């Protein structure tokens, strides 16, 4: 992780912790985190969440253009993250088998599972119009942000 990434993710984690203080509900926290990411990260065209319903992923809070509402586990980068229970770092979405083009301007994607109680409750999805926008440092930073969200919300109100 570069020094610039370290500074970005440290700031983002501090702001997220402050926003989440005494707010256990996941929806407002996902909404604020989407806005926080969209505000602090450059070269994004979408930042948001898909919520795990148990049978598919359902659109949650986000920043950016309108998006796909339902994503099956068998489709797209978000579906792969949920199905495989691991972060998906995709430098060129057009080369990803089963990619779903909710926004044709997206060229790279980073999707991170959000876990609570040992299960995936949502995925955090970032899209960029630039190929190779995200790297391993971004994946690690967003995994930590997703961990904070997952561990500090009461997901029983949502799932």
PDB file of C-alpha atoms in Angstrom:
ATOM      1  CA  UNK A   1       0.000   0.000   0.000  1.00  0.00           C
ATOM      2  CA  UNK A   2       1.394   3.398  -0.941  1.00  0.00           C
ATOM      3  CA  UNK A   3       1.707   6.246   1.547  1.00  0.00           C
ATOM      4  CA  UNK A   4      -1.088   8.104  -0.236  1.00  0.00           C
ATOM      5  CA  UNK A   5      -3.367   5.054   0.003  1.00  0.00           C
ATOM      6  CA  UNK A   6      -2.436   4.580   3.660  1.00  0.00           C
ATOM      7  CA  UNK A   7      -3.398   8.194   4.386  1.00  0.00           C
ATOM      8  CA  UNK A   8      -6.648   7.892   2.408  1.00  0.00           C
ATOM      9  CA  UNK A   9      -7.806   4.721   4.136  1.00  0.00           C
ATOM     10  CA  UNK A  10      -6.757   5.935   7.593  1.00  0.00           C
ATOM     11  CA  UNK A  11      -8.828   9.090   7.069  1.00  0.00           C
ATOM     12  CA  UNK A  12     -11.750   7.127   5.655  1.00  0.00           C
ATOM     13  CA  UNK A  13     -11.747   4.699   8.608  1.00  0.00           C
ATOM     14  CA  UNK A  14     -11.655   7.585  11.103  1.00  0.00           C
ATOM     15  CA  UNK A  15     -14.538   9.375   9.393  1.00  0.00           C
ATOM     16  CA  UNK A  16     -16.541   6.158   9.125  1.00  0.00           C
ATOM     17  CA  UNK A  17     -16.059   5.430  12.829  1.00  0.00           C
ATOM     18  CA  UNK A  18     -17.269   8.931  13.707  1.00  0.00           C
ATOM     19  CA  UNK A  19     -20.307   8.646  11.415  1.00  0.00           C
ATOM     20  CA  UNK A  20     -21.214   5.227  12.835  1.00  0.00           C
ATOM     21  CA  UNK A  21     -20.934   6.207  16.482  1.00  0.00           C
ATOM     22  CA  UNK A  22     -24.219   5.259  18.198  1.00  0.00           C
ATOM     23  CA  UNK A  23     -25.760   4.317  14.822  1.00  0.00           C
ATOM     24  CA  UNK A  24     -26.113   0.515  14.662  1.00  0.00           C
ATOM     25  CA  UNK A  25     -28.513   0.510  11.691  1.00  0.00           C
ATOM     26  CA  UNK A  26     -26.821  -0.733   8.505  1.00  0.00           C
ATOM     27  CA  UNK A  27     -28.740   1.277   5.877  1.00  0.00           C
ATOM     28  CA  UNK A  28     -27.706   4.766   7.030  1.00  0.00           C
ATOM     29  CA  UNK A  29     -24.164   3.542   7.605  1.00  0.00           C
ATOM     30  CA  UNK A  30     -23.973   2.062   4.099  1.00  0.00           C
ATOM     31  CA  UNK A  31     -25.388   5.310   2.686  1.00  0.00           C
ATOM     32  CA  UNK A  32     -22.828   7.422   4.512  1.00  0.00           C
ATOM     33  CA  UNK A  33     -19.981   5.094   3.583  1.00  0.00           C
ATOM     34  CA  UNK A  34     -21.007   5.210  -0.096  1.00  0.00           C
ATOM     35  CA  UNK A  35     -20.922   9.014   0.038  1.00  0.00           C
ATOM     36  CA  UNK A  36     -17.631   9.007   1.930  1.00  0.00           C
ATOM     37  CA  UNK A  37     -15.961   6.774  -0.649  1.00  0.00           C
ATOM     38  CA  UNK A  38     -17.385   8.723  -3.573  1.00  0.00           C
ATOM     39  CA  UNK A  39     -16.194  11.977  -2.000  1.00  0.00           C
ATOM     40  CA  UNK A  40     -12.668  10.823  -1.144  1.00  0.00           C
ATOM     41  CA  UNK A  41     -11.717   8.562  -4.043  1.00  0.00           C
ATOM     42  CA  UNK A  42     -11.028   9.920  -7.491  1.00  0.00           C
ATOM     43  CA  UNK A  43     -11.806   8.318 -10.832  1.00  0.00           C
ATOM     44  CA  UNK A  44     -14.946   6.479  -9.667  1.00  0.00           C
ATOM     45  CA  UNK A  45     -18.288   6.371 -11.420  1.00  0.00           C
ATOM     46  CA  UNK A  46     -20.086   4.215  -8.824  1.00  0.00           C
ATOM     47  CA  UNK A  47     -19.652   3.321  -5.153  1.00  0.00           C
ATOM     48  CA  UNK A  48     -22.220   1.380  -3.197  1.00  0.00           C
ATOM     49  CA  UNK A  49     -23.650  -1.804  -1.825  1.00  0.00           C
ATOM     50  CA  UNK A  50     -25.565  -4.874  -2.807  1.00  0.00           C
ATOM     51  CA  UNK A  51     -27.306  -6.585   0.113  1.00  0.00           C
ATOM     52  CA  UNK A  52     -27.295 -10.366   0.433  1.00  0.00           C
ATOM     53  CA  UNK A  53     -30.922 -11.550   0.600  1.00  0.00           C
ATOM     54  CA  UNK A  54     -29.954 -15.208   0.862  1.00  0.00           C
ATOM     55  CA  UNK A  55     -30.970 -15.956  -2.716  1.00  0.00           C
ATOM     56  CA  UNK A  56     -29.455 -13.000  -4.613  1.00  0.00           C
ATOM     57  CA  UNK A  57     -27.882  -9.583  -4.185  1.00  0.00           C
ATOM     58  CA  UNK A  58     -30.266  -6.617  -3.949  1.00  0.00           C
ATOM     59  CA  UNK A  59     -29.271  -3.007  -4.663  1.00  0.00           C
ATOM     60  CA  UNK A  60     -28.554  -1.012  -1.528  1.00  0.00           C
ATOM     61  CA  UNK A  61     -27.333   2.531  -0.854  1.00  0.00           C
ATOM     62  CA  UNK A  62     -24.985   3.947  -3.488  1.00  0.00           C
ATOM     63  CA  UNK A  63     -23.538   7.017  -5.191  1.00  0.00           C
ATOM     64  CA  UNK A  64     -23.490   7.207  -8.991  1.00  0.00           C
ATOM     65  CA  UNK A  65     -25.748   6.413 -11.919  1.00  0.00           C
ATOM     66  CA  UNK A  66     -28.794   4.127 -11.549  1.00  0.00           C
ATOM     67  CA  UNK A  67     -27.745   0.499 -11.218  1.00  0.00           C
ATOM     68  CA  UNK A  68     -28.898  -3.078 -11.626  1.00  0.00           C
ATOM     69  CA  UNK A  69     -31.432  -3.924  -8.927  1.00  0.00           C
ATOM     70  CA  UNK A  70     -30.896  -7.685  -8.576  1.00  0.00           C
ATOM     71  CA  UNK A  71     -27.732  -9.687  -9.172  1.00  0.00           C
ATOM     72  CA  UNK A  72     -27.730 -13.501  -9.066  1.00  0.00           C
ATOM     73  CA  UNK A  73     -24.772 -15.143  -7.337  1.00  0.00           C
ATOM     74  CA  UNK A  74     -23.860 -16.735 -10.659  1.00  0.00           C
ATOM     75  CA  UNK A  75     -23.443 -13.398 -12.500  1.00  0.00           C
ATOM     76  CA  UNK A  76     -21.008 -10.546 -12.539  1.00  0.00           C
ATOM     77  CA  UNK A  77     -18.207  -9.415 -10.300  1.00  0.00           C
ATOM     78  CA  UNK A  78     -20.555  -8.799  -7.357  1.00  0.00           C
ATOM     79  CA  UNK A  79     -22.055 -12.266  -7.715  1.00  0.00           C
ATOM     80  CA  UNK A  80     -18.567 -13.799  -7.813  1.00  0.00           C
ATOM     81  CA  UNK A  81     -17.538 -11.951  -4.634  1.00  0.00           C
ATOM     82  CA  UNK A  82     -20.618 -13.245  -2.803  1.00  0.00           C
ATOM     83  CA  UNK A  83     -20.448 -16.774  -4.199  1.00  0.00           C
ATOM     84  CA  UNK A  84     -16.691 -17.173  -3.636  1.00  0.00           C
ATOM     85  CA  UNK A  85     -16.664 -15.178  -0.369  1.00  0.00           C
ATOM     86  CA  UNK A  86     -13.618 -13.201  -1.455  1.00  0.00           C
ATOM     87  CA  UNK A  87     -12.623  -9.814  -2.817  1.00  0.00           C
ATOM     88  CA  UNK A  88     -12.716  -9.434  -6.584  1.00  0.00           C
ATOM     89  CA  UNK A  89     -10.115  -7.060  -8.059  1.00  0.00           C
ATOM     90  CA  UNK A  90     -10.871  -6.767 -11.777  1.00  0.00           C
ATOM     91  CA  UNK A  91      -8.589  -4.556 -13.908  1.00  0.00           C
ATOM     92  CA  UNK A  92     -10.771  -4.928 -17.042  1.00  0.00           C
ATOM     93  CA  UNK A  93     -14.402  -5.890 -16.502  1.00  0.00           C
ATOM     94  CA  UNK A  94     -14.859  -6.631 -20.202  1.00  0.00           C
ATOM     95  CA  UNK A  95     -12.594  -9.666 -19.768  1.00  0.00           C
ATOM     96  CA  UNK A  96     -14.499 -10.962 -16.723  1.00  0.00           C
ATOM     97  CA  UNK A  97     -16.739 -13.946 -17.579  1.00  0.00           C
ATOM     98  CA  UNK A  98     -20.395 -13.122 -16.927  1.00  0.00           C
ATOM     99  CA  UNK A  99     -19.770  -9.416 -16.352  1.00  0.00           C
ATOM    100  CA  UNK A 100     -22.995  -7.416 -15.980  1.00  0.00           C
ATOM    101  CA  UNK A 101     -22.785  -4.026 -17.695  1.00  0.00           C
ATOM    102  CA  UNK A 102     -25.057  -1.896 -15.505  1.00  0.00           C
ATOM    103  CA  UNK A 103     -23.058   1.111 -16.726  1.00  0.00           C
ATOM    104  CA  UNK A 104     -21.245   0.673 -20.027  1.00  0.00           C
ATOM    105  CA  UNK A 105     -18.744   3.355 -18.966  1.00  0.00           C
ATOM    106  CA  UNK A 106     -17.295   1.107 -16.232  1.00  0.00           C
ATOM    107  CA  UNK A 107     -14.001  -0.528 -17.126  1.00  0.00           C
ATOM    108  CA  UNK A 108     -12.580  -1.742 -13.804  1.00  0.00           C
ATOM    109  CA  UNK A 109     -14.170  -2.924 -10.582  1.00  0.00           C
ATOM    110  CA  UNK A 110     -13.373  -3.755  -6.980  1.00  0.00           C
ATOM    111  CA  UNK A 111     -15.925  -5.753  -4.965  1.00  0.00           C
ATOM    112  CA  UNK A 112     -15.385  -6.549  -1.287  1.00  0.00           C
ATOM    113  CA  UNK A 113     -17.577  -8.826   0.862  1.00  0.00           C
ATOM    114  CA  UNK A 114     -19.033  -7.280   4.019  1.00  0.00           C
ATOM    115  CA  UNK A 115     -19.224  -9.945   6.726  1.00  0.00           C
ATOM    116  CA  UNK A 116     -21.049 -10.140  10.039  1.00  0.00           C
ATOM    117  CA  UNK A 117     -21.361 -13.149  12.278  1.00  0.00           C
ATOM    118  CA  UNK A 118     -19.329 -15.241   9.845  1.00  0.00           C
ATOM    119  CA  UNK A 119     -21.556 -14.647   6.821  1.00  0.00           C
ATOM    120  CA  UNK A 120     -21.693 -12.217   3.932  1.00  0.00           C
ATOM    121  CA  UNK A 121     -24.371  -9.603   4.579  1.00  0.00           C
ATOM    122  CA  UNK A 122     -23.511  -7.353   1.615  1.00  0.00           C
ATOM    123  CA  UNK A 123     -20.847  -6.538  -0.924  1.00  0.00           C
ATOM    124  CA  UNK A 124     -19.176  -3.172  -1.366  1.00  0.00           C
ATOM    125  CA  UNK A 125     -18.863  -2.393  -5.075  1.00  0.00           C
ATOM    126  CA  UNK A 126     -16.608   0.258  -6.641  1.00  0.00           C
ATOM    127  CA  UNK A 127     -16.573   0.959 -10.384  1.00  0.00           C
ATOM    128  CA  UNK A 128     -14.267   3.144 -12.446  1.00  0.00           C
ATOM    129  CA  UNK A 129     -14.302   4.282 -16.056  1.00  0.00           C
ATOM    130  CA  UNK A 130     -10.528   3.637 -16.093  1.00  0.00           C
ATOM    131  CA  UNK A 131      -9.013   0.224 -16.675  1.00  0.00           C
ATOM    132  CA  UNK A 132      -6.713  -0.887 -13.843  1.00  0.00           C
ATOM    133  CA  UNK A 133      -8.009   1.866 -11.520  1.00  0.00           C
ATOM    134  CA  UNK A 134      -7.823  -0.348  -8.439  1.00  0.00           C
ATOM    135  CA  UNK A 135      -4.819  -2.219  -7.061  1.00  0.00           C
ATOM    136  CA  UNK A 136      -4.006  -4.513  -4.152  1.00  0.00           C
ATOM    137  CA  UNK A 137      -3.597  -1.513  -1.828  1.00  0.00           C
ATOM    138  CA  UNK A 138      -7.163  -0.446  -2.615  1.00  0.00           C
ATOM    139  CA  UNK A 139      -8.381  -3.994  -2.031  1.00  0.00           C
ATOM    140  CA  UNK A 140      -6.692  -4.129   1.379  1.00  0.00           C
ATOM    141  CA  UNK A 141      -7.942  -0.670   2.351  1.00  0.00           C
ATOM    142  CA  UNK A 142     -11.518  -1.434   1.356  1.00  0.00           C
ATOM    143  CA  UNK A 143     -11.409  -4.814   3.100  1.00  0.00           C
ATOM    144  CA  UNK A 144     -10.589  -2.988   6.334  1.00  0.00           C
ATOM    145  CA  UNK A 145     -13.370  -0.435   5.749  1.00  0.00           C
ATOM    146  CA  UNK A 146     -15.827  -3.282   5.023  1.00  0.00           C
ATOM    147  CA  UNK A 147     -14.698  -5.093   8.182  1.00  0.00           C
ATOM    148  CA  UNK A 148     -15.450  -2.011  10.299  1.00  0.00           C
ATOM    149  CA  UNK A 149     -18.905  -1.694   8.736  1.00  0.00           C
ATOM    150  CA  UNK A 150     -19.691  -5.389   9.120  1.00  0.00           C
ATOM    151  CA  UNK A 151     -18.617  -5.593  12.749  1.00  0.00           C
ATOM    152  CA  UNK A 152     -20.311  -2.400  13.927  1.00  0.00           C
ATOM    153  CA  UNK A 153     -23.843  -2.703  12.577  1.00  0.00           C
ATOM    154  CA  UNK A 154     -26.829  -4.646  13.842  1.00  0.00           C
ATOM    155  CA  UNK A 155     -27.576  -6.603  10.684  1.00  0.00           C
ATOM    156  CA  UNK A 156     -30.587  -8.373  12.212  1.00  0.00           C
ATOM    157  CA  UNK A 157     -32.705  -5.374  11.284  1.00  0.00           C
ATOM    158  CA  UNK A 158     -31.835  -5.884   7.608  1.00  0.00           C
ATOM    159  CA  UNK A 159     -31.411  -9.609   7.002  1.00  0.00           C
TER     160      UNK A 159
END
